[in-house]
Amino acid sequence: MLLKAIAENEDIVEEQRQQLAKQNGFEPWAAFKRLDRAGMGKISAYDINLFLKENMVDYLSEVECYHMFNFFDKDKDGFLDY
């Protein structure tokens, strides 16, 4: 059941990624800079959580955000860089 749910969510994420890539005006660097308010060239789980709250994404808890962030933080330094 868990693997099925993960697979279904991966399909949704990939579809959204493809839709985003079709947007001529989308600039990944600008999106990253929007999250990197301190201008450090890296973002933290807090930055992502703050952005989600400001954009009224309330279905993801801080703990879930932190776990999602850690999945992508490959060097485990607490930050993601561009």
mmCIF file with all atom_site columns, N, CA, C and O in Angstrom, residues 2 11 15 23 25-26 30 33 46 49-50 54 60 64 72 80:
data_model
loop_
_atom_site.group_PDB
_atom_site.id
_atom_site.type_symbol
_atom_site.label_atom_id
_atom_site.label_alt_id
_atom_site.label_comp_id
_atom_site.label_asym_id
_atom_site.label_entity_id
_atom_site.label_seq_id
_atom_site.pdbx_PDB_ins_code
_atom_site.Cartn_x
_atom_site.Cartn_y
_atom_site.Cartn_z
_atom_site.occupancy
_atom_site.B_iso_or_equiv
_atom_site.pdbx_formal_charge
_atom_site.auth_seq_id
_atom_site.auth_comp_id
_atom_site.auth_asym_id
_atom_site.auth_atom_id
_atom_site.pdbx_PDB_model_num
ATOM 1  N N  . LEU A 1 2  ? 1.912  1.259  0.847   1.00 0.00 ? 2  LEU A N  1
ATOM 2  C CA . LEU A 1 2  ? 2.802  2.413  0.924   1.00 0.00 ? 2  LEU A CA 1
ATOM 3  C C  . LEU A 1 2  ? 3.503  2.653  -0.411  1.00 0.00 ? 2  LEU A C  1
ATOM 4  O O  . LEU A 1 2  ? 3.553  3.783  -0.895  1.00 0.00 ? 2  LEU A O  1
ATOM 5  N N  . ASP A 1 11 ? 4.096  9.977  -9.818  1.00 0.00 ? 11 ASP A N  1
ATOM 6  C CA . ASP A 1 11 ? 3.453  10.271 -11.101 1.00 0.00 ? 11 ASP A CA 1
ATOM 7  C C  . ASP A 1 11 ? 2.918  11.700 -11.120 1.00 0.00 ? 11 ASP A C  1
ATOM 8  O O  . ASP A 1 11 ? 3.081  12.424 -12.099 1.00 0.00 ? 11 ASP A O  1
ATOM 9  N N  . GLU A 1 15 ? 4.241  14.763 -13.522 1.00 0.00 ? 15 GLU A N  1
ATOM 10 C CA . GLU A 1 15 ? 3.311  15.499 -14.386 1.00 0.00 ? 15 GLU A CA 1
ATOM 11 C C  . GLU A 1 15 ? 3.421  17.000 -14.124 1.00 0.00 ? 15 GLU A C  1
ATOM 12 O O  . GLU A 1 15 ? 3.461  17.805 -15.057 1.00 0.00 ? 15 GLU A O  1
ATOM 13 N N  . GLN A 1 23 ? 6.293  25.976 -19.215 1.00 0.00 ? 23 GLN A N  1
ATOM 14 C CA . GLN A 1 23 ? 6.065  27.399 -18.982 1.00 0.00 ? 23 GLN A CA 1
ATOM 15 C C  . GLN A 1 23 ? 7.271  28.193 -19.473 1.00 0.00 ? 23 GLN A C  1
ATOM 16 O O  . GLN A 1 23 ? 8.364  28.074 -18.929 1.00 0.00 ? 23 GLN A O  1
ATOM 17 N N  . GLY A 1 25 ? 7.938  31.280 -19.185 1.00 0.00 ? 25 GLY A N  1
ATOM 18 C CA . GLY A 1 25 ? 8.406  32.286 -18.248 1.00 0.00 ? 25 GLY A CA 1
ATOM 19 C C  . GLY A 1 25 ? 9.023  31.717 -16.977 1.00 0.00 ? 25 GLY A C  1
ATOM 20 O O  . GLY A 1 25 ? 9.497  32.478 -16.135 1.00 0.00 ? 25 GLY A O  1
ATOM 21 N N  . PHE A 1 26 ? 9.021  30.399 -16.820 1.00 0.00 ? 26 PHE A N  1
ATOM 22 C CA . PHE A 1 26 ? 9.556  29.830 -15.584 1.00 0.00 ? 26 PHE A CA 1
ATOM 23 C C  . PHE A 1 26 ? 11.081 29.851 -15.615 1.00 0.00 ? 26 PHE A C  1
ATOM 24 O O  . PHE A 1 26 ? 11.703 29.374 -16.547 1.00 0.00 ? 26 PHE A O  1
ATOM 25 N N  . ALA A 1 30 ? 15.444 31.988 -10.609 1.00 0.00 ? 30 ALA A N  1
ATOM 26 C CA . ALA A 1 30 ? 14.612 32.983 -9.941  1.00 0.00 ? 30 ALA A CA 1
ATOM 27 C C  . ALA A 1 30 ? 13.786 32.334 -8.833  1.00 0.00 ? 30 ALA A C  1
ATOM 28 O O  . ALA A 1 30 ? 13.621 32.920 -7.757  1.00 0.00 ? 30 ALA A O  1
ATOM 29 N N  . LYS A 1 33 ? 16.148 31.718 -5.930  1.00 0.00 ? 33 LYS A N  1
ATOM 30 C CA . LYS A 1 33 ? 16.465 32.979 -5.250  1.00 0.00 ? 33 LYS A CA 1
ATOM 31 C C  . LYS A 1 33 ? 15.284 33.461 -4.412  1.00 0.00 ? 33 LYS A C  1
ATOM 32 O O  . LYS A 1 33 ? 15.473 34.093 -3.385  1.00 0.00 ? 33 LYS A O  1
ATOM 33 N N  . TYR A 1 46 ? 13.636 25.256 6.818   1.00 0.00 ? 46 TYR A N  1
ATOM 34 C CA . TYR A 1 46 ? 12.873 26.392 7.336   1.00 0.00 ? 46 TYR A CA 1
ATOM 35 C C  . TYR A 1 46 ? 12.435 27.319 6.199   1.00 0.00 ? 46 TYR A C  1
ATOM 36 O O  . TYR A 1 46 ? 11.297 27.784 6.175   1.00 0.00 ? 46 TYR A O  1
ATOM 37 N N  . ASN A 1 49 ? 9.586  25.651 4.382   1.00 0.00 ? 49 ASN A N  1
ATOM 38 C CA . ASN A 1 49 ? 8.384  25.648 5.212   1.00 0.00 ? 49 ASN A CA 1
ATOM 39 C C  . ASN A 1 49 ? 7.762  27.045 5.278   1.00 0.00 ? 49 ASN A C  1
ATOM 40 O O  . ASN A 1 49 ? 6.544  27.193 5.178   1.00 0.00 ? 49 ASN A O  1
ATOM 41 N N  . LEU A 1 50 ? 8.581  28.068 5.424   1.00 0.00 ? 50 LEU A N  1
ATOM 42 C CA . LEU A 1 50 ? 8.092  29.439 5.460   1.00 0.00 ? 50 LEU A CA 1
ATOM 43 C C  . LEU A 1 50 ? 7.410  29.810 4.146   1.00 0.00 ? 50 LEU A C  1
ATOM 44 O O  . LEU A 1 50 ? 6.327  30.395 4.131   1.00 0.00 ? 50 LEU A O  1
ATOM 45 N N  . GLU A 1 54 ? 3.466  30.874 3.690   1.00 0.00 ? 54 GLU A N  1
ATOM 46 C CA . GLU A 1 54 ? 3.103  32.156 3.090   1.00 0.00 ? 54 GLU A CA 1
ATOM 47 C C  . GLU A 1 54 ? 2.194  31.981 1.880   1.00 0.00 ? 54 GLU A C  1
ATOM 48 O O  . GLU A 1 54 ? 1.449  32.892 1.525   1.00 0.00 ? 54 GLU A O  1
ATOM 49 N N  . LEU A 1 60 ? 0.830  20.267 4.648   1.00 0.00 ? 60 LEU A N  1
ATOM 50 C CA . LEU A 1 60 ? 2.136  19.675 4.904   1.00 0.00 ? 60 LEU A CA 1
ATOM 51 C C  . LEU A 1 60 ? 2.641  20.207 6.238   1.00 0.00 ? 60 LEU A C  1
ATOM 52 O O  . LEU A 1 60 ? 2.817  21.409 6.402   1.00 0.00 ? 60 LEU A O  1
ATOM 53 N N  . GLU A 1 64 ? 6.817  16.902 8.261   1.00 0.00 ? 64 GLU A N  1
ATOM 54 C CA . GLU A 1 64 ? 6.812  16.320 6.918   1.00 0.00 ? 64 GLU A CA 1
ATOM 55 C C  . GLU A 1 64 ? 7.716  17.106 5.978   1.00 0.00 ? 64 GLU A C  1
ATOM 56 O O  . GLU A 1 64 ? 8.452  16.530 5.166   1.00 0.00 ? 64 GLU A O  1
ATOM 57 N N  . PHE A 1 72 ? 16.252 15.077 0.075   1.00 0.00 ? 72 PHE A N  1
ATOM 58 C CA . PHE A 1 72 ? 16.995 15.711 -1.013  1.00 0.00 ? 72 PHE A CA 1
ATOM 59 C C  . PHE A 1 72 ? 18.342 16.277 -0.575  1.00 0.00 ? 72 PHE A C  1
ATOM 60 O O  . PHE A 1 72 ? 19.170 16.630 -1.404  1.00 0.00 ? 72 PHE A O  1
ATOM 61 N N  . LEU A 1 80 ? 20.201 22.969 0.875   1.00 0.00 ? 80 LEU A N  1
ATOM 62 C CA . LEU A 1 80 ? 20.189 22.604 -0.538  1.00 0.00 ? 80 LEU A CA 1
ATOM 63 C C  . LEU A 1 80 ? 20.770 23.785 -1.299  1.00 0.00 ? 80 LEU A C  1
ATOM 64 O O  . LEU A 1 80 ? 20.407 24.931 -1.044  1.00 0.00 ? 80 LEU A O  1
#
